[in-house]
Coordinates of N, CA and C in Angstrom, one line a residue:
X4 N 60.1 -165.1 -31.8 CA 59.6 -163.9 -31.1 C 58.5 -164.3 -30.2
X5 N 58.4 -163.6 -29.1 CA 57.4 -163.9 -28.0 C 56.0 -163.4 -28.4
X6 N 55.0 -164.2 -28.2 CA 53.6 -163.7 -28.5 C 53.1 -162.8 -27.4
X7 N 52.2 -161.9 -27.7 CA 51.7 -160.9 -26.7 C 50.6 -161.6 -25.9
X8 N 50.4 -161.2 -24.7 CA 49.4 -161.8 -23.8 C 48.1 -161.0 -24.0
X9 N 48.1 -159.9 -24.7 CA 46.9 -159.1 -24.9 C 46.2 -159.6 -26.2
X10 N 45.0 -160.0 -26.1 CA 44.3 -160.4 -27.2 C 43.6 -159.3 -27.9
X11 N 43.6 -159.1 -29.2 CA 43.0 -158.0 -29.8 C 41.5 -158.1 -29.8
X12 N 40.8 -157.0 -29.9 CA 39.4 -157.0 -30.0 C 39.0 -157.4 -31.4
X13 N 38.1 -158.4 -31.5 CA 37.8 -158.9 -32.8 C 36.7 -158.0 -33.5
X14 N 36.9 -157.9 -34.8 CA 35.9 -157.1 -35.5 C 34.6 -157.9 -35.7
X15 N 33.5 -157.3 -35.8 CA 32.2 -158.0 -36.0 C 32.0 -158.4 -37.4
X16 N 32.8 -157.8 -38.3 CA 32.6 -158.1 -39.7 C 31.8 -157.0 -40.4
X17 N 31.7 -157.1 -41.6 CA 31.0 -156.1 -42.4 C 29.5 -156.4 -42.5
X18 N 28.8 -155.4 -42.8 CA 27.4 -155.6 -43.0 C 27.1 -156.5 -44.2
X19 N 28.0 -156.3 -45.2 CA 27.9 -157.2 -46.4 C 28.0 -158.7 -46.0
X20 N 28.9 -158.9 -45.1 CA 29.1 -160.3 -44.7 C 27.9 -160.8 -44.0
X21 N 27.2 -160.0 -43.2 CA 26.0 -160.4 -42.5 C 24.9 -160.6 -43.6
X22 N 24.8 -159.8 -44.6 CA 23.8 -159.9 -45.6 C 24.0 -161.1 -46.4
X23 N 25.3 -161.5 -46.7 CA 25.5 -162.7 -47.5 C 25.2 -164.0 -46.8
X24 N 25.3 -163.9 -45.4 CA 25.1 -165.1 -44.7 C 23.6 -165.5 -44.6
X25 N 22.7 -164.5 -44.9 CA 21.3 -164.8 -44.8 C 20.8 -164.8 -46.2
X26 N 20.3 -165.9 -46.7 CA 19.7 -166.0 -48.0 C 18.2 -166.2 -48.0
X27 N 17.5 -165.2 -47.3 CA 16.1 -165.3 -47.2 C 15.5 -164.0 -47.9
X28 N 14.2 -163.8 -47.7 CA 13.6 -162.7 -48.4 C 14.2 -161.4 -47.8
X29 N 13.9 -160.2 -48.5 CA 14.5 -159.0 -48.2 C 14.2 -158.5 -46.8
X30 N 12.9 -158.6 -46.4 CA 12.5 -158.1 -45.1 C 13.2 -159.0 -44.0
X31 N 13.3 -160.3 -44.2 CA 13.9 -161.1 -43.2 C 15.4 -160.8 -43.2
X32 N 16.0 -160.5 -44.3 CA 17.4 -160.3 -44.4 C 17.8 -159.0 -43.6
X33 N 17.0 -158.0 -43.8 CA 17.3 -156.7 -43.0 C 17.1 -156.9 -41.5
X34 N 16.0 -157.7 -41.2 CA 15.7 -157.9 -39.8 C 16.8 -158.8 -39.1
X35 N 17.2 -159.8 -39.9 CA 18.3 -160.7 -39.4 C 19.6 -160.0 -39.2
X36 N 19.9 -159.1 -40.2 CA 21.1 -158.3 -40.2 C 21.1 -157.4 -38.9
X37 N 20.0 -156.7 -38.7 CA 19.9 -155.9 -37.5 C 20.0 -156.6 -36.2
X38 N 19.3 -157.8 -36.2 CA 19.4 -158.6 -35.0 C 20.8 -159.2 -34.8
X39 N 21.5 -159.5 -35.9 CA 22.8 -160.1 -35.8 C 23.8 -159.1 -35.2
X40 N 23.7 -157.8 -35.5 CA 24.6 -156.8 -35.0 C 24.4 -156.7 -33.5
X41 N 23.1 -156.7 -33.0 CA 22.9 -156.6 -31.6 C 23.3 -157.9 -30.8
X42 N 23.1 -159.0 -31.5 CA 23.5 -160.3 -30.8 C 25.0 -160.3 -30.7
X43 N 25.7 -159.9 -31.7 CA 27.2 -159.8 -31.6 C 27.6 -158.9 -30.5
X44 N 27.0 -157.7 -30.3 CA 27.3 -156.8 -29.3 C 27.0 -157.3 -27.9
X45 N 25.9 -158.0 -27.8 CA 25.6 -158.6 -26.5 C 26.5 -159.7 -26.1
X46 N 26.9 -160.5 -27.1 CA 27.8 -161.6 -26.8 C 29.2 -161.1 -26.4
X47 N 29.6 -160.0 -27.1 CA 30.9 -159.3 -26.8 C 30.9 -158.8 -25.3
X48 N 29.7 -158.2 -24.9 CA 29.6 -157.8 -23.5 C 29.7 -159.0 -22.5
X49 N 29.0 -160.0 -22.9 CA 29.1 -161.2 -22.0 C 30.5 -161.8 -21.9
X50 N 31.2 -161.9 -23.1 CA 32.6 -162.4 -23.1 C 33.5 -161.5 -22.3
X51 N 33.5 -160.2 -22.5 CA 34.4 -159.4 -21.8 C 34.1 -159.3 -20.3
X52 N 32.8 -159.4 -19.9 CA 32.5 -159.4 -18.5 C 33.0 -160.8 -17.8
X53 N 32.9 -161.9 -18.6 CA 33.4 -163.1 -18.1 C 34.9 -163.1 -17.9
X54 N 35.6 -162.5 -18.9 CA 37.0 -162.4 -18.8 C 37.4 -161.6 -17.6
X55 N 36.7 -160.5 -17.4 CA 37.0 -159.6 -16.2 C 36.8 -160.4 -14.9
X56 N 35.7 -161.1 -14.8 CA 35.5 -161.9 -13.6 C 36.6 -162.9 -13.4
X57 N 37.0 -163.6 -14.4 CA 38.1 -164.5 -14.3 C 39.4 -163.9 -13.9
X58 N 39.7 -162.7 -14.5 CA 40.9 -162.0 -14.1 C 40.9 -161.5 -12.7
X59 N 39.7 -161.0 -12.2 CA 39.6 -160.6 -10.8 C 39.7 -161.7 -9.9
X60 N 39.2 -162.9 -10.2 CA 39.4 -164.1 -9.4 C 40.8 -164.5 -9.3
X61 N 41.5 -164.5 -10.4 CA 42.9 -164.9 -10.4 C 43.8 -163.9 -9.6
X62 N 43.4 -162.6 -9.7 CA 44.1 -161.6 -8.9 C 43.9 -161.8 -7.4
X63 N 42.6 -162.0 -7.0 CA 42.2 -162.2 -5.6 C 42.9 -163.4 -5.0
X64 N 43.1 -164.5 -5.8 CA 43.7 -165.7 -5.3 C 45.2 -165.8 -5.5
X65 N 45.8 -164.7 -6.0 CA 47.2 -164.7 -6.2 C 47.8 -165.5 -7.3
X66 N 46.9 -165.9 -8.2 CA 47.4 -166.8 -9.3 C 47.7 -166.0 -10.6
X67 N 47.8 -164.7 -10.5 CA 48.1 -163.9 -11.7 C 49.5 -163.3 -11.6
X68 N 50.2 -163.4 -12.7 CA 51.6 -162.8 -12.8 C 51.6 -161.3 -13.1
X69 N 50.7 -160.9 -13.9 CA 50.6 -159.5 -14.3 C 49.3 -158.8 -13.9
X70 N 49.4 -158.1 -12.8 CA 48.1 -157.5 -12.2 C 47.5 -156.5 -13.1
X71 N 48.3 -155.9 -14.1 CA 47.7 -154.9 -14.9 C 46.7 -155.5 -16.0
X72 N 46.8 -156.8 -16.1 CA 45.8 -157.5 -17.0 C 44.4 -157.3 -16.5
X73 N 44.2 -157.1 -15.2 CA 42.9 -156.9 -14.7 C 42.3 -155.6 -15.1
X74 N 43.2 -154.6 -15.1 CA 42.8 -153.2 -15.6 C 42.5 -153.2 -17.1
X75 N 43.2 -154.0 -17.8 CA 43.0 -154.1 -19.3 C 41.6 -154.8 -19.5
X76 N 41.4 -155.9 -18.8 CA 40.1 -156.6 -18.9 C 38.9 -155.6 -18.5
X77 N 39.1 -154.8 -17.4 CA 38.1 -153.9 -17.0 C 37.8 -152.9 -18.1
X78 N 38.8 -152.4 -18.7 CA 38.7 -151.4 -19.8 C 37.9 -152.0 -21.0
X79 N 38.3 -153.2 -21.3 CA 37.6 -153.9 -22.4 C 36.1 -154.1 -22.1
X80 N 35.8 -154.5 -20.9 CA 34.4 -154.7 -20.5 C 33.7 -153.4 -20.5
X81 N 34.3 -152.3 -20.0 CA 33.6 -151.0 -20.0 C 33.4 -150.5 -21.5
X82 N 34.4 -150.7 -22.3 CA 34.2 -150.3 -23.7 C 33.1 -151.1 -24.5
X83 N 33.1 -152.4 -24.3 CA 32.0 -153.2 -24.9 C 30.6 -152.8 -24.4
X84 N 30.5 -152.5 -23.1 CA 29.2 -152.1 -22.6 C 28.8 -150.8 -23.1
X85 N 29.8 -149.9 -23.2 CA 29.5 -148.5 -23.7 C 29.1 -148.6 -25.2
X86 N 29.7 -149.5 -26.0 CA 29.4 -149.6 -27.4 C 27.9 -150.2 -27.5
X87 N 27.6 -151.1 -26.7 CA 26.2 -151.7 -26.7 C 25.2 -150.6 -26.4
X88 N 25.5 -149.8 -25.4 CA 24.6 -148.7 -25.0 C 24.4 -147.7 -26.1
X89 N 25.5 -147.4 -26.8 CA 25.4 -146.4 -27.9 C 24.7 -147.0 -29.1
X90 N 24.8 -148.3 -29.3 CA 24.0 -149.0 -30.4 C 22.6 -148.9 -30.1
X91 N 22.2 -149.2 -28.8 CA 20.8 -149.1 -28.4 C 20.3 -147.7 -28.6
X92 N 21.1 -146.7 -28.1 CA 20.6 -145.3 -28.3 C 20.4 -144.9 -29.7
X93 N 21.3 -145.3 -30.6 CA 21.2 -145.0 -32.0 C 20.0 -145.7 -32.6
X94 N 19.7 -146.9 -32.2 CA 18.5 -147.6 -32.7 C 17.3 -146.9 -32.2
X95 N 17.3 -146.5 -31.0 CA 16.1 -145.8 -30.4 C 15.9 -144.5 -31.2
X96 N 16.9 -143.7 -31.4 CA 16.8 -142.5 -32.1 C 16.3 -142.7 -33.6
X97 N 16.8 -143.7 -34.2 CA 16.3 -144.0 -35.6 C 14.8 -144.4 -35.6
X98 N 14.4 -145.2 -34.6 CA 13.0 -145.6 -34.5 C 12.1 -144.3 -34.3
X99 N 12.6 -143.4 -33.4 CA 11.8 -142.2 -33.2 C 11.7 -141.3 -34.4
X100 N 12.8 -141.3 -35.2 CA 12.8 -140.5 -36.5 C 11.8 -141.1 -37.4
X101 N 11.8 -142.5 -37.5 CA 10.8 -143.1 -38.4 C 9.4 -142.9 -38.0
X102 N 9.2 -142.8 -36.7 CA 7.8 -142.6 -36.2 C 7.4 -141.1 -36.5
X103 N 8.3 -140.2 -36.4 CA 8.0 -138.8 -36.7 C 7.8 -138.6 -38.2
X104 N 8.4 -139.4 -39.1 CA 8.2 -139.3 -40.5 C 6.7 -139.7 -40.8
X105 N 6.2 -140.7 -40.1 CA 4.9 -141.2 -40.4 C 3.8 -140.3 -40.0
X106 N 4.0 -139.3 -39.1 CA 3.0 -138.4 -38.6 C 2.7 -137.3 -39.6

C-alpha cells in the first residue's frame, strides 16, 4: 500500500509525561512543565513556517508535483501560530486572575 505524503501533526504529549521527565523540586517542576509547553508550541511554529517556506520555494521553482501541498503547509502554519497565540492569551488571562486574587 502506498504511503501518504501528508505528515500528521504530532502530539505534544501529556502533562504527566512532562512532569515525569523533570525530577527536580516541585516549584522547578511546574515551571519547567509550563516552559516546556511553550517551547514545544514555539518550535512547532518554527517547523511549520520552515516547511511552508520550503514548499513555496519548490512551487516557485517548478519542482513540486502537487501544488496543493503548499496550501496544506500554509494551513498547518496558520493553525500552529493560532494555537501559540491562544496559549499566550490563556496564560495572560490566568496571570491576571492570579493577580486579582491577591488584591
